[in-house]
Structures are given as structure tokens and as C-alpha cells.
Amino acid sequence: MKNYWFIFCKTELLLQKTANGQYTIPYDEKPPVEVKEWMTIHQVDVPPHLASDEGIASVKALRIDIPVANHPDYEMCGLRASFEKIPRHLYLIAGKCQEIIYWDSNTKFCGVCGAPMKLHTNISKRCTQCGKEVWPQLATAVIVLIRRKSETGLRDDEQLLLVHANNFRSSYYGLVAGFVETGETLEEAVRREVSEEVGLEITNIRYFASQPWPYPCGLMVGFYADYAGGEIRLQRSELGAGGWYTRATLPQIPGKMSIARQLIDNWVDNM
């Protein structure tokens, strides 16, 4: 039986070059790399909407120690960059595979007794000594587009808040975001992050959409909110710059792979 082979070396994914100059994921009965005895081949359960619509029957994931280099048929590519090279459904499956591999590498030993953990199902492990079971954990984060209505009432004068985080790798501006803390709701997390990072008050928080974010194991939950008061006071440990922008004055914004871009595009086009 043929499988799609999602093979990672650290955060780089192995892509197969096609005859027409495009890229895909290796699809064969055997993996396109040598599998060492200490490597684990994971059978990955694909979400039904990706498997049925695209005819994907079997997916396997594998982490290798040395990247494939100087090969005429294969190329290593960062998971983020692969969004621009392979079909969207394969990118989404690659993200899940990366999360499974990350989880596997970080749960080698039991957190209770220290004994080795062993795979029990495709998405669970059981301690070989005390029987404790663990599953992949998601780090839930919220992200919010804050809009400020114009004094003129004109749509073109409406503004949104954009910020530049210190950990951004380029000069683009994004949205306020942060991780949900224990004991708080998603909406409470939105209010707290906005207060901490930019010192503003918001109202009318409403859900937009969510997105898997496998960097390394996140779930991003997107919201809209309306400005209610305050002056921007940046949390300098997190943000380097920030301000209000209209549709006509947008700076460089995140790429289309992110929910931040989806929120911004929807605001620009439909709100």
C-alpha cells in the first residue's frame, strides 16, 4: 500500500520535485530515505475533510537526523515556506505530522515516575512502568483585530490596530495575540492580552475563526473587537512598534497562510 511520507529533519520537510517544476509529498510503498532502527514511523490519522476530499488513504511521518541534500528529486524546505510550494491540504497534513513528531520527541519519559513511554495508539502513549497515558497537547492562543470607528462615520476613515512584535522575523505588522492562561475564557484572554500589550480597552468581542498553528503545537483562535478607550502604551518587552492604520495606509502585513491575514483581509473587503 502506498503512503504519503512526511519526513522532517528538525523543522524542515522533505519535498519531491515533479516533472512540471512543482512540488509534492513523496508517495510510495516505502519511504524515500533509509530508516534507522531507532527511528519511529508514525501512522498519522488524517482529518476526514482532508482525507476524503483529496483521496488520501494513508499518511506516515518520520523524523530523520540528517537532511537530504544535493538530490535531483528531493528538496528540504521549512514548514512555513512549504505553504507556497505544495497544495494546501498537504501543507495542513504536514502541520499535523510535525506536531506528532514534536510531541513524540518531548514525551520520551514519564512525567510521574521517569520510566520510558511507549506508543499506545496513533495519538497516545502509555508509561511502561506506572501506566500513565499522555496525548498531544495544544497551546491555545488568541489573536484579535481591534477596529476603531471613524469620527466622520466614513468606512475609509475606519482604523485597525497593528503592532510589530519583537520576535517577528521581518518588518511586517500583525495583530495583538497571546496564549490563553489557565482558568480564563478565550474572551478574557483577549481582554487581558490587549490590556497588557497595548493598554487599551475593548468591547464587542466576537469570534471569527480558528487555525492550527504547528509552530510547534498551537491552536490560534481569531476574534474581532471594537476600540472602547485608552491610549496605546506598548509592552516594550513584547512589542517594538504599533499604531492605527486605515485601509489605504496599511504597512506590510502577514502572509496569507496566517489567520492574522485572514482577519485583516476580511476587515478590508467585507466589514
Tab-separated table of C-alpha atoms in Angstrom, residues 61-248:
chain	number	residue	atom	x	y	z
A	61	ALA	CA	5.510	10.707	9.435
A	62	LEU	CA	9.170	10.260	10.223
A	63	ARG	CA	11.968	12.345	11.691
A	64	ILE	CA	15.467	11.920	10.273
A	65	ASP	CA	18.737	13.102	11.782
A	66	ILE	CA	20.481	14.393	8.665
A	67	PRO	CA	18.754	16.447	5.939
A	68	VAL	CA	18.587	15.167	2.385
A	69	ALA	CA	20.964	17.281	0.306
A	70	ASN	CA	22.078	17.514	-3.318
A	71	HIS	CA	19.416	15.094	-4.543
A	72	PRO	CA	17.910	15.601	-8.023
A	73	ASP	CA	14.419	14.508	-6.937
A	74	TYR	CA	14.101	15.895	-3.399
A	75	GLU	CA	14.494	19.169	-1.560
A	76	MET	CA	14.295	20.157	2.098
A	77	CYS	CA	12.004	23.088	2.868
A	78	GLY	CA	10.869	24.822	6.038
A	79	LEU	CA	7.306	24.011	7.008
A	80	ARG	CA	6.253	27.674	6.767
A	81	ALA	CA	7.826	28.043	3.332
A	82	SER	CA	6.175	24.840	2.111
A	83	PHE	CA	2.817	26.680	2.215
A	84	GLU	CA	3.876	28.390	-1.022
A	85	LYS	CA	5.075	25.185	-2.701
A	86	ILE	CA	2.642	22.344	-2.020
A	87	PRO	CA	-1.170	22.085	-2.174
A	88	ARG	CA	-2.977	23.463	0.867
A	89	HIS	CA	-4.309	20.092	2.039
A	90	LEU	CA	-0.790	18.642	2.047
A	91	TYR	CA	0.508	21.645	3.988
A	92	LEU	CA	-2.213	21.155	6.616
A	93	ILE	CA	-1.414	17.460	6.946
A	94	ALA	CA	2.292	18.296	7.179
A	95	GLY	CA	1.483	20.557	10.098
A	96	LYS	CA	-0.227	17.741	11.965
A	97	CYS	CA	2.674	15.398	11.219
A	98	GLN	CA	5.131	17.953	12.574
A	99	GLU	CA	3.080	18.264	15.761
A	100	ILE	CA	3.023	14.469	16.241
A	101	ILE	CA	6.794	14.296	15.799
A	102	TYR	CA	7.319	17.203	18.206
A	103	TRP	CA	5.056	15.528	20.781
A	104	ASP	CA	6.886	12.217	20.377
A	105	SER	CA	10.305	13.791	20.885
A	106	ASN	CA	9.147	15.599	24.043
A	107	THR	CA	7.437	12.659	25.750
A	108	LYS	CA	10.143	10.021	25.794
A	109	PHE	CA	9.863	9.524	29.559
A	110	CYS	CA	7.009	9.543	32.053
A	111	GLY	CA	6.487	12.771	33.948
A	112	VAL	CA	5.323	10.827	37.016
A	113	CYS	CA	7.870	8.040	37.504
A	114	GLY	CA	10.513	8.706	34.842
A	115	ALA	CA	10.164	5.367	33.058
A	116	PRO	CA	10.164	5.153	29.239
A	117	MET	CA	6.926	5.939	27.433
A	118	LYS	CA	5.632	3.688	24.652
A	119	LEU	CA	3.163	4.405	21.865
A	120	HIS	CA	-0.267	3.022	22.762
A	121	THR	CA	-2.340	4.392	19.876
A	122	ASN	CA	-1.520	6.715	16.997
A	123	ILE	CA	-2.084	9.683	19.312
A	124	SER	CA	-1.349	8.373	22.797
A	125	LYS	CA	1.494	6.964	24.857
A	126	ARG	CA	1.486	4.798	27.967
A	127	CYS	CA	4.165	4.611	30.619
A	128	THR	CA	5.875	1.231	30.662
A	129	GLN	CA	6.101	1.334	34.468
A	130	CYS	CA	3.107	3.092	36.053
A	131	GLY	CA	0.676	3.080	33.117
A	132	LYS	CA	0.161	6.849	32.901
A	133	GLU	CA	-1.222	7.889	29.496
A	134	VAL	CA	-0.464	11.090	27.619
A	135	TRP	CA	-1.788	12.671	24.443
A	136	PRO	CA	-0.541	15.529	22.247
A	137	GLN	CA	-1.222	18.860	23.964
A	138	LEU	CA	-2.255	22.067	22.217
A	139	ALA	CA	-1.068	25.514	23.274
A	140	THR	CA	-4.162	27.671	22.707
A	141	ALA	CA	-3.627	31.286	21.713
A	142	VAL	CA	-5.937	34.166	20.858
A	143	ILE	CA	-5.442	36.807	18.205
A	144	VAL	CA	-7.616	39.886	17.793
A	145	LEU	CA	-8.240	42.588	15.226
A	146	ILE	CA	-9.251	45.790	17.013
A	147	ARG	CA	-11.067	48.314	14.893
A	148	ARG	CA	-11.734	51.956	15.734
A	149	LYS	CA	-14.699	53.593	14.048
A	150	SER	CA	-14.050	56.937	12.405
A	151	GLU	CA	-15.410	60.221	13.751
A	152	THR	CA	-16.627	61.038	10.242
A	153	GLY	CA	-18.587	57.800	10.009
A	154	LEU	CA	-16.905	57.029	6.693
A	155	ARG	CA	-15.703	53.483	6.050
A	156	ASP	CA	-12.449	54.726	4.502
A	157	ASP	CA	-11.564	56.515	7.745
A	158	GLU	CA	-12.074	53.465	9.975
A	159	GLN	CA	-8.843	52.157	11.523
A	160	LEU	CA	-7.385	48.932	12.825
A	161	LEU	CA	-4.586	48.423	15.299
A	162	LEU	CA	-1.380	46.829	14.018
A	163	VAL	CA	1.719	46.007	16.015
A	164	HIS	CA	5.240	44.808	15.316
A	165	ALA	CA	6.328	42.109	17.739
A	166	ASN	CA	9.951	41.879	18.761
A	167	ASN	CA	10.096	38.241	17.647
A	168	PHE	CA	8.862	38.934	14.097
A	169	ARG	CA	11.487	37.869	11.589
A	170	SER	CA	10.708	40.647	9.117
A	171	SER	CA	9.296	44.167	9.099
A	172	TYR	CA	5.618	43.241	8.794
A	173	TYR	CA	2.981	44.372	11.262
A	174	GLY	CA	0.443	41.966	12.771
A	175	LEU	CA	-2.291	41.779	15.377
A	176	VAL	CA	-2.298	41.581	19.158
A	177	ALA	CA	-2.012	37.932	20.186
A	178	GLY	CA	-1.065	35.784	23.132
A	179	PHE	CA	-1.533	32.477	24.911
A	180	VAL	CA	-4.586	31.593	26.946
A	181	GLU	CA	-3.809	31.158	30.628
A	182	THR	CA	-5.190	28.509	32.953
A	183	GLY	CA	-8.583	29.425	34.373
A	184	GLU	CA	-9.631	32.039	31.834
A	185	THR	CA	-12.022	32.023	28.889
A	186	LEU	CA	-10.953	32.900	25.368
A	187	GLU	CA	-12.691	36.283	25.652
A	188	GLU	CA	-10.964	37.006	28.953
A	189	ALA	CA	-7.649	36.148	27.339
A	190	VAL	CA	-8.376	38.626	24.532
A	191	ARG	CA	-9.107	41.430	27.013
A	192	ARG	CA	-6.044	40.645	29.104
A	193	GLU	CA	-3.652	40.474	26.151
A	194	VAL	CA	-4.945	43.768	24.743
A	195	SER	CA	-4.620	45.439	28.140
A	196	GLU	CA	-1.127	44.062	28.756
A	197	GLU	CA	0.329	44.622	25.295
A	198	VAL	CA	-1.199	47.946	24.206
A	199	GLY	CA	-3.044	49.324	27.237
A	200	LEU	CA	-6.421	49.676	25.507
A	201	GLU	CA	-9.986	48.877	26.494
A	202	ILE	CA	-12.113	46.919	24.027
A	203	THR	CA	-15.712	45.839	23.659
A	204	ASN	CA	-17.928	43.715	21.401
A	205	ILE	CA	-15.535	40.747	21.248
A	206	ARG	CA	-16.731	38.263	18.633
A	207	TYR	CA	-15.350	35.027	17.244
A	208	PHE	CA	-14.072	34.859	13.665
A	209	ALA	CA	-12.337	31.512	13.055
A	210	SER	CA	-9.587	29.225	14.334
A	211	GLN	CA	-6.467	27.796	12.751
A	212	PRO	CA	-3.994	25.014	13.585
A	213	TRP	CA	-0.591	26.603	14.111
A	214	PRO	CA	2.069	23.871	14.200
A	215	TYR	CA	4.931	26.098	15.359
A	216	PRO	CA	5.293	23.864	17.245
A	217	CYS	CA	1.858	22.866	18.606
A	218	GLY	CA	-0.588	25.742	18.669
A	219	LEU	CA	-4.228	26.499	18.005
A	220	MET	CA	-4.901	30.128	17.061
A	221	VAL	CA	-8.402	31.441	17.793
A	222	GLY	CA	-9.259	34.660	15.978
A	223	PHE	CA	-11.537	37.446	17.161
A	224	TYR	CA	-12.730	40.910	16.242
A	225	ALA	CA	-13.196	43.616	18.865
A	226	ASP	CA	-14.092	47.307	18.913
A	227	TYR	CA	-11.973	50.016	20.499
A	228	ALA	CA	-13.562	51.346	23.710
A	229	GLY	CA	-10.948	53.706	25.145
A	230	GLY	CA	-7.381	54.435	26.155
A	231	GLU	CA	-4.110	55.464	24.543
A	232	ILE	CA	-1.635	52.992	23.078
A	233	ARG	CA	1.016	52.017	25.641
A	234	LEU	CA	3.215	49.318	24.154
A	235	GLN	CA	4.556	46.481	26.267
A	236	ARG	CA	8.153	47.007	25.164
A	237	SER	CA	9.270	43.539	26.216
A	238	GLU	CA	6.887	42.147	23.571
A	239	LEU	CA	6.295	44.901	21.005
A	240	GLY	CA	8.615	47.254	19.166
A	241	ALA	CA	6.019	49.420	17.423
A	242	GLY	CA	2.297	49.816	16.945
A	243	GLY	CA	-0.376	52.210	15.724
A	244	TRP	CA	-3.687	52.795	13.972
A	245	TYR	CA	-3.994	52.299	10.206
A	246	THR	CA	-6.709	52.793	7.624
A	247	ARG	CA	-7.334	50.521	4.659
A	248	ALA	CA	-5.331	52.928	2.488
